[in-house]
Amino acid sequence: MEPILKVENLKTFFPVATSVFGKKKYLKAVNDVSFEVFENETFGLVGESGCGKSTLGRTIVKIYDPTEGKVWFKGKDIGTLKGEDLKKFRKEAQMIFQDPYASLNARMTVGEIIKEPMDIHGLYSSNKEKEEKASELLEIVGLKPDHIRRYPHEFSGGQRQRISIARTLALDPSFIVCDEPISALDVSIQAQIINLLEKIQAERNISYLFIAHDLGAVKHISKRIGAMYLGSLVEIGDSNELYHNPLHPYTKALLSAIPIPDPRVMRSRESVAIDGEIPSPLNVPSGCAFRTRCPMAMAKCAEDTPKLKKVGSSMVACHLYD
Ligand code: SF4
């Protein structure tokens, strides 16, 4: 099966300063990332804040230009798209943002917010058709058609995220980057939004790149998961396998951070604690980027950068599996 999205050795660096010797310094937000997403699949992307997940998502939908590497969407290199092809890509590949308070224009009614992308892409000939479509989308996301005349401040955080999802669906996308869509919401609302995204996926055959810092949240919705650390993927695996049998010390640490209500399961689980903050992407450690926090680090880890390789059914970048 051909993937709907193929990311190949993608790098997104931002120039930040020039040293006294005239050498440019770069913030390496995404550093040599490769993975694929298949039709109707959810690929979860997990990692601590500042690991480059959001930059990766934004590069994939062409908010940022990559420094190196390629993104293939439905077999086409998105770096070469122009004119109608680029417009079609922008319609088909959408993004849902983390903060439903900041991502909706407070001065626009809900109807105007949902109709805006239709206007930009020249969909539907009359305002009546657009209004009907907006009302239909509000019903799909669990809101009422008459909410169309209200303003974002009249809604709760969960309802606002539903409005964001309705706006995204207005363009009938086949791929959506969900950039931490539940992190700003109450725990009780998070499951509702995940269920809504799953329902929409089943009905509309959409593929998701679902970004979160909590492995527990990603596990529920994803078929496969990639763990990201300092701009690079350190493990990719089937969601269940990665959750129950993580291989990379960083994935183990992410898993250890999830509380489990059953004390017997908690006791039997291998616990890996990591100290300190994630290093700055301006000064990525030599060799394995995780070595400054890894309890298993060896001398070799400071010299050789481990590459992703197949271990069992997963892909892992760690010298423990050489
Ligand atoms: Fe730890 Fe070394 Fe593996 Fe990196 S390569 S995760 S430092 S053991």
CSV table of C-alpha atoms and ligand atoms in Angstrom, one decimal:
chain,number,residue,atom,x,y,z
A,1,MET,CA,0.0,0.0,0.0
A,2,GLU,CA,1.3,3.5,-0.9
A,3,PRO,CA,1.5,6.0,2.0
A,4,ILE,CA,-0.6,9.2,1.7
A,5,LEU,CA,2.3,11.0,3.4
A,6,LYS,CA,6.0,10.2,3.2
A,7,VAL,CA,8.5,12.3,5.1
A,8,GLU,CA,12.1,11.7,3.9
A,9,ASN,CA,15.2,12.9,5.9
A,10,LEU,CA,13.4,16.2,6.8
A,11,LYS,CA,15.4,18.9,8.5
A,12,THR,CA,14.0,22.3,9.6
A,13,PHE,CA,16.7,24.6,11.0
A,14,PHE,CA,16.2,28.2,12.0
A,15,PRO,CA,19.2,30.6,11.8
A,16,VAL,CA,19.5,32.3,15.2
A,17,ALA,CA,22.9,34.1,15.5
A,18,THR,CA,26.3,34.4,14.0
A,19,SER,CA,29.3,33.6,16.1
A,20,VAL,CA,32.3,36.0,16.5
A,21,PHE,CA,34.1,33.9,13.8
A,22,GLY,CA,31.2,34.6,11.4
A,23,LYS,CA,29.8,31.1,11.6
A,24,LYS,CA,26.0,31.0,11.5
A,25,LYS,CA,24.3,29.1,14.4
A,26,TYR,CA,21.1,27.1,13.8
A,27,LEU,CA,18.3,25.9,16.0
A,28,LYS,CA,17.9,22.4,14.8
A,29,ALA,CA,14.1,22.0,15.4
A,30,VAL,CA,13.7,18.9,13.1
A,31,ASN,CA,16.8,16.9,12.4
A,32,ASP,CA,16.7,14.1,9.8
A,33,VAL,CA,13.2,12.7,10.3
A,34,SER,CA,11.7,10.0,8.1
A,35,PHE,CA,8.3,8.2,8.5
A,36,GLU,CA,5.2,7.4,6.6
A,37,VAL,CA,1.4,7.8,7.2
A,38,PHE,CA,-1.0,5.5,5.4
A,39,GLU,CA,-4.6,6.2,4.3
A,40,ASN,CA,-7.1,6.3,7.2
A,41,GLU,CA,-4.2,5.8,9.7
A,42,THR,CA,-3.4,7.8,12.7
A,43,PHE,CA,0.3,8.2,13.3
A,44,GLY,CA,1.0,9.5,16.9
A,45,LEU,CA,3.9,11.7,17.5
A,46,VAL,CA,5.0,12.0,21.2
A,47,GLY,CA,7.7,13.8,23.1
A,48,GLU,CA,8.4,16.5,25.6
A,49,SER,CA,7.7,20.2,24.9
A,50,GLY,CA,10.4,21.7,22.8
A,51,CYS,CA,11.3,18.4,21.0
A,52,GLY,CA,10.3,19.7,17.6
A,53,LYS,CA,6.9,17.9,17.2
A,54,SER,CA,5.0,21.1,16.2
A,55,THR,CA,7.7,22.3,13.9
A,56,LEU,CA,7.6,19.0,12.1
A,57,GLY,CA,3.8,19.2,11.8
A,58,ARG,CA,4.0,22.8,10.5
A,59,THR,CA,6.7,21.9,8.0
A,60,ILE,CA,4.6,19.0,6.7
A,61,VAL,CA,1.6,21.4,5.9
A,62,LYS,CA,4.0,24.0,4.4
A,63,ILE,CA,3.7,26.6,7.1
A,64,TYR,CA,7.5,26.4,7.3
A,65,ASP,CA,9.9,25.5,4.5
A,66,PRO,CA,12.3,22.6,5.2
A,67,THR,CA,16.0,23.2,5.3
A,68,GLU,CA,16.6,19.8,3.7
A,69,GLY,CA,14.7,16.6,2.9
A,70,LYS,CA,11.4,16.0,1.2
A,71,VAL,CA,7.7,15.6,2.0
A,72,TRP,CA,5.7,13.5,-0.4
A,73,PHE,CA,1.9,13.9,-0.3
A,74,LYS,CA,-0.1,11.4,-2.5
A,75,GLY,CA,3.1,10.7,-4.4
A,76,LYS,CA,3.9,14.4,-5.1
A,77,ASP,CA,6.9,16.3,-3.7
A,78,ILE,CA,5.2,19.2,-2.0
A,79,GLY,CA,8.3,21.3,-2.4
A,80,THR,CA,7.7,21.5,-6.1
A,81,LEU,CA,4.0,22.3,-6.0
A,82,LYS,CA,2.8,25.5,-7.7
A,83,GLY,CA,-0.5,27.1,-8.8
A,84,GLU,CA,-3.5,24.8,-8.7
A,85,ASP,CA,-1.5,21.9,-7.4
A,86,LEU,CA,-0.4,23.9,-4.4
A,87,LYS,CA,-3.9,25.2,-3.8
A,88,LYS,CA,-5.2,21.6,-3.9
A,89,PHE,CA,-2.5,20.5,-1.4
A,90,ARG,CA,-3.4,23.4,1.0
A,91,LYS,CA,-7.1,22.3,0.8
A,92,GLU,CA,-6.4,18.6,1.4
A,93,ALA,CA,-3.8,18.9,4.2
A,94,GLN,CA,-5.2,20.8,7.2
A,95,MET,CA,-4.1,21.5,10.7
A,96,ILE,CA,-5.9,21.7,14.1
A,97,PHE,CA,-4.1,23.8,16.6
A,98,GLN,CA,-3.6,23.3,20.3
A,99,ASP,CA,-5.2,26.4,21.7
A,100,PRO,CA,-8.9,26.8,20.8
A,101,TYR,CA,-8.9,30.2,22.4
A,102,ALA,CA,-6.2,31.7,20.3
A,103,SER,CA,-7.0,29.9,17.0
A,104,LEU,CA,-10.5,31.4,16.6
A,105,ASN,CA,-11.0,35.0,15.6
A,106,ALA,CA,-13.0,36.6,18.5
A,107,ARG,CA,-14.6,39.2,16.2
A,108,MET,CA,-16.0,36.7,13.8
A,109,THR,CA,-19.2,34.7,14.3
A,110,VAL,CA,-18.9,30.9,14.3
A,111,GLY,CA,-20.6,30.9,10.8
A,112,GLU,CA,-18.0,33.4,9.5
A,113,ILE,CA,-15.2,31.3,10.9
A,114,ILE,CA,-16.3,28.1,9.3
A,115,LYS,CA,-17.1,29.9,5.9
A,116,GLU,CA,-13.8,31.7,5.7
A,117,PRO,CA,-11.8,28.7,4.3
A,118,MET,CA,-14.7,28.1,1.8
A,119,ASP,CA,-14.3,31.7,0.6
A,120,ILE,CA,-10.5,31.4,0.3
A,121,HIS,CA,-10.8,28.3,-1.8
A,122,GLY,CA,-13.8,29.5,-3.8
A,123,LEU,CA,-16.1,26.7,-2.7
A,124,TYR,CA,-19.8,26.9,-3.2
A,125,SER,CA,-21.4,29.6,-5.4
A,126,SER,CA,-23.9,31.2,-2.9
A,127,ASN,CA,-23.8,32.3,0.7
A,128,LYS,CA,-26.9,30.2,1.4
A,129,GLU,CA,-25.0,27.1,0.3
A,130,LYS,CA,-22.0,28.0,2.6
A,131,GLU,CA,-24.4,28.6,5.5
A,132,GLU,CA,-26.0,25.3,5.0
A,133,LYS,CA,-22.6,23.6,4.9
A,134,ALA,CA,-21.5,25.4,8.0
A,135,SER,CA,-24.7,24.3,9.9
A,136,GLU,CA,-24.2,20.7,8.7
A,137,LEU,CA,-20.6,20.8,9.9
A,138,LEU,CA,-21.6,22.1,13.3
A,139,GLU,CA,-24.0,19.2,13.7
A,140,ILE,CA,-21.2,16.7,12.7
A,141,VAL,CA,-19.0,18.1,15.5
A,142,GLY,CA,-21.8,17.8,18.0
A,143,LEU,CA,-22.9,21.5,18.1
A,144,LYS,CA,-26.2,23.0,17.1
A,145,PRO,CA,-26.8,24.6,13.7
A,146,ASP,CA,-28.1,27.8,15.3
A,147,HIS,CA,-24.7,28.3,17.0
A,148,ILE,CA,-23.7,29.7,13.6
A,149,ARG,CA,-24.7,33.3,14.8
A,150,ARG,CA,-22.8,33.2,18.0
A,151,TYR,CA,-19.2,34.3,18.9
A,152,PRO,CA,-16.3,32.1,20.2
A,153,HIS,CA,-16.4,33.7,23.7
A,154,GLU,CA,-19.8,32.2,24.2
A,155,PHE,CA,-18.4,28.7,24.1
A,156,SER,CA,-16.3,26.5,26.4
A,157,GLY,CA,-12.8,25.2,25.5
A,158,GLY,CA,-14.1,21.9,24.3
A,159,GLN,CA,-16.8,23.5,22.2
A,160,ARG,CA,-14.3,25.9,20.7
A,161,GLN,CA,-12.1,22.9,19.7
A,162,ARG,CA,-15.2,21.4,18.0
A,163,ILE,CA,-15.6,24.7,16.1
A,164,SER,CA,-11.9,24.5,15.0
A,165,ILE,CA,-12.6,20.9,13.8
A,166,ALA,CA,-15.7,22.1,11.9
A,167,ARG,CA,-13.6,24.8,10.2
A,168,THR,CA,-11.0,22.2,9.2
A,169,LEU,CA,-13.6,19.9,7.8
A,170,ALA,CA,-15.0,22.7,5.6
A,171,LEU,CA,-12.4,21.9,3.1
A,172,ASP,CA,-13.0,18.2,3.1
A,173,PRO,CA,-9.3,17.3,3.9
A,174,SER,CA,-7.8,13.9,3.5
A,175,PHE,CA,-5.0,14.5,6.0
A,176,ILE,CA,-5.0,16.6,9.2
A,177,VAL,CA,-2.1,17.5,11.5
A,178,CYS,CA,-3.7,17.5,15.0
A,179,ASP,CA,-1.2,19.6,17.0
A,180,GLU,CA,-1.8,18.8,20.7
A,181,PRO,CA,-5.6,19.3,20.1
A,182,ILE,CA,-6.5,18.1,23.6
A,183,SER,CA,-3.7,19.5,25.8
A,184,ALA,CA,-5.5,22.8,26.6
A,185,LEU,CA,-8.7,21.0,27.6
A,186,ASP,CA,-10.0,19.5,30.8
A,187,VAL,CA,-9.4,15.8,31.2
A,188,SER,CA,-13.1,15.1,31.2
A,189,ILE,CA,-13.4,16.8,27.7
A,190,GLN,CA,-10.2,15.3,26.2
A,191,ALA,CA,-11.9,11.8,25.7
A,192,GLN,CA,-14.9,13.5,23.9
A,193,ILE,CA,-12.6,15.3,21.4
A,194,ILE,CA,-10.6,12.1,20.8
A,195,ASN,CA,-13.9,10.2,20.2
A,196,LEU,CA,-15.1,12.9,17.8
A,197,LEU,CA,-11.8,12.7,15.8
A,198,GLU,CA,-12.1,9.0,15.6
A,199,LYS,CA,-15.7,9.1,14.4
A,200,ILE,CA,-14.9,11.7,11.8
A,201,GLN,CA,-11.9,9.6,10.6
A,202,ALA,CA,-14.1,6.5,10.2
A,203,GLU,CA,-16.8,8.5,8.3
A,204,ARG,CA,-14.5,10.5,6.1
A,205,ASN,CA,-11.4,8.3,5.5
A,206,ILE,CA,-9.0,10.9,6.9
A,207,SER,CA,-5.4,10.3,8.0
A,208,TYR,CA,-4.1,12.0,11.1
A,209,LEU,CA,-0.7,13.0,12.4
A,210,PHE,CA,-1.7,13.3,16.1
A,211,ILE,CA,0.8,15.2,18.2
A,212,ALA,CA,0.9,15.1,22.0
A,213,HIS,CA,3.3,15.1,24.9
A,214,ASP,CA,1.4,12.5,26.7
A,215,LEU,CA,2.0,8.9,25.5
A,216,GLY,CA,-1.3,7.8,27.1
A,217,ALA,CA,-3.4,10.2,25.0
A,218,VAL,CA,-1.6,9.3,21.7
A,219,LYS,CA,-1.8,5.5,22.4
A,220,HIS,CA,-5.6,5.6,22.4
A,221,ILE,CA,-6.1,7.1,19.0
A,222,SER,CA,-2.9,5.9,17.1
A,223,LYS,CA,-2.2,2.8,15.1
A,224,ARG,CA,1.6,3.6,15.1
A,225,ILE,CA,3.6,6.0,17.3
A,226,GLY,CA,6.9,7.8,16.8
A,227,ALA,CA,8.8,9.1,19.9
A,228,MET,CA,10.7,12.3,19.2
A,229,TYR,CA,13.6,13.7,21.1
A,230,LEU,CA,15.5,16.9,20.3
A,231,GLY,CA,14.3,17.0,16.7
A,232,SER,CA,14.8,13.3,15.8
A,233,LEU,CA,12.7,10.2,16.0
A,234,VAL,CA,14.2,7.7,18.4
A,235,GLU,CA,11.6,4.9,18.2
A,236,ILE,CA,8.7,4.1,15.8
A,237,GLY,CA,6.4,1.2,16.5
A,238,ASP,CA,2.9,-0.3,16.6
A,239,SER,CA,0.9,1.6,19.2
A,240,ASN,CA,0.3,-1.4,21.5
A,241,GLU,CA,3.9,-2.7,21.1
A,242,LEU,CA,5.4,0.7,21.9
A,243,TYR,CA,3.1,1.1,24.9
A,244,HIS,CA,3.6,-2.3,26.4
A,245,ASN,CA,7.1,-3.1,25.3
A,246,PRO,CA,9.0,0.2,24.7
A,247,LEU,CA,12.7,-0.3,23.7
A,248,HIS,CA,14.4,3.1,23.7
A,249,PRO,CA,15.2,4.5,27.2
A,250,TYR,CA,13.5,7.7,26.3
A,251,THR,CA,10.2,6.0,25.3
A,252,LYS,CA,10.5,3.9,28.6
A,253,ALA,CA,10.8,7.2,30.5
A,254,LEU,CA,7.8,8.7,28.7
A,255,LEU,CA,5.8,5.6,29.7
A,256,SER,CA,7.0,5.7,33.3
A,257,ALA,CA,5.5,9.2,33.5
A,258,ILE,CA,2.0,7.9,32.9
A,259,PRO,CA,0.2,7.1,36.2
A,260,ILE,CA,-1.7,3.8,36.1
A,261,PRO,CA,-4.6,3.4,38.6
A,262,ASP,CA,-3.8,-0.3,39.3
A,263,PRO,CA,-0.9,-0.6,41.9
A,264,ARG,CA,-0.1,-4.1,40.7
A,265,VAL,CA,0.5,-3.0,37.1
A,266,MET,CA,2.4,0.1,38.4
A,267,ARG,CA,4.7,-2.2,40.5
A,268,SER,CA,5.4,-4.6,37.6
A,269,ARG,CA,6.2,-1.9,35.1
A,270,GLU,CA,9.9,-1.1,34.5
A,271,SER,CA,10.4,2.5,35.7
A,272,VAL,CA,13.0,4.7,33.9
A,273,ALA,CA,13.4,8.1,35.4
A,274,ILE,CA,15.2,10.9,33.5
A,275,ASP,CA,16.7,13.9,35.2
A,276,GLY,CA,16.9,17.5,34.1
A,277,GLU,CA,15.5,19.5,31.2
A,278,ILE,CA,15.7,18.7,27.5
A,279,PRO,CA,19.0,20.4,26.2
A,280,SER,CA,18.7,23.4,23.9
A,281,PRO,CA,18.3,22.4,20.2
A,282,LEU,CA,21.0,25.1,19.7
A,283,ASN,CA,23.5,22.8,21.4
A,284,VAL,CA,22.5,19.2,20.6
A,285,PRO,CA,24.9,16.8,22.5
A,286,SER,CA,27.3,14.8,20.4
A,287,GLY,CA,26.6,11.2,19.5
A,288,CYS,CA,23.2,10.2,20.9
A,289,ALA,CA,21.3,13.4,21.8
A,290,PHE,CA,19.7,11.7,24.7
A,291,ARG,CA,23.0,10.7,26.4
A,292,THR,CA,23.1,13.6,28.9
A,293,ARG,CA,19.9,12.3,30.5
A,294,CYS,CA,20.0,8.5,29.7
A,295,PRO,CA,20.6,6.2,32.7
A,296,MET,CA,22.0,3.6,30.3
A,297,ALA,CA,24.6,5.8,28.5
A,298,MET,CA,27.9,4.2,27.5
A,299,ALA,CA,31.2,5.7,26.2
A,300,LYS,CA,30.1,4.9,22.6
A,301,CYS,CA,27.0,7.0,23.0
A,302,ALA,CA,29.0,10.3,23.1
A,303,GLU,CA,30.8,9.4,19.8
A,304,ASP,CA,28.4,7.7,17.5
A,305,THR,CA,24.9,9.0,16.6
A,306,PRO,CA,22.7,5.9,16.6
A,307,LYS,CA,20.5,5.4,13.5
A,308,LEU,CA,17.0,4.0,13.5
A,309,LYS,CA,17.2,0.3,12.9
A,310,LYS,CA,14.7,-2.6,13.0
A,311,VAL,CA,14.5,-4.3,16.4
A,312,GLY,CA,11.6,-6.9,16.5
A,313,SER,CA,8.6,-5.1,14.9
A,314,SER,CA,9.8,-1.6,15.9
A,315,MET,CA,12.5,0.8,14.7
A,316,VAL,CA,14.9,2.1,17.4
A,317,ALA,CA,17.8,4.5,17.5
A,318,CYS,CA,19.9,3.3,20.4
A,319,HIS,CA,23.3,1.6,20.8
A,320,LEU,CA,21.8,-0.9,23.3
A,321,TYR,CA,20.5,-2.8,20.3
A,322,ASP,CA,23.6,-2.7,18.1
B,1,SF4,FE1,21.1,5.8,26.0
B,1,SF4,FE2,23.2,5.3,24.6
B,1,SF4,FE3,20.9,4.4,23.8
B,1,SF4,FE4,21.4,7.0,23.6
B,1,SF4,S1,22.4,5.3,22.5
B,1,SF4,S2,19.5,6.0,24.4
B,1,SF4,S3,22.6,7.3,25.4
B,1,SF4,S4,22.0,3.9,25.7
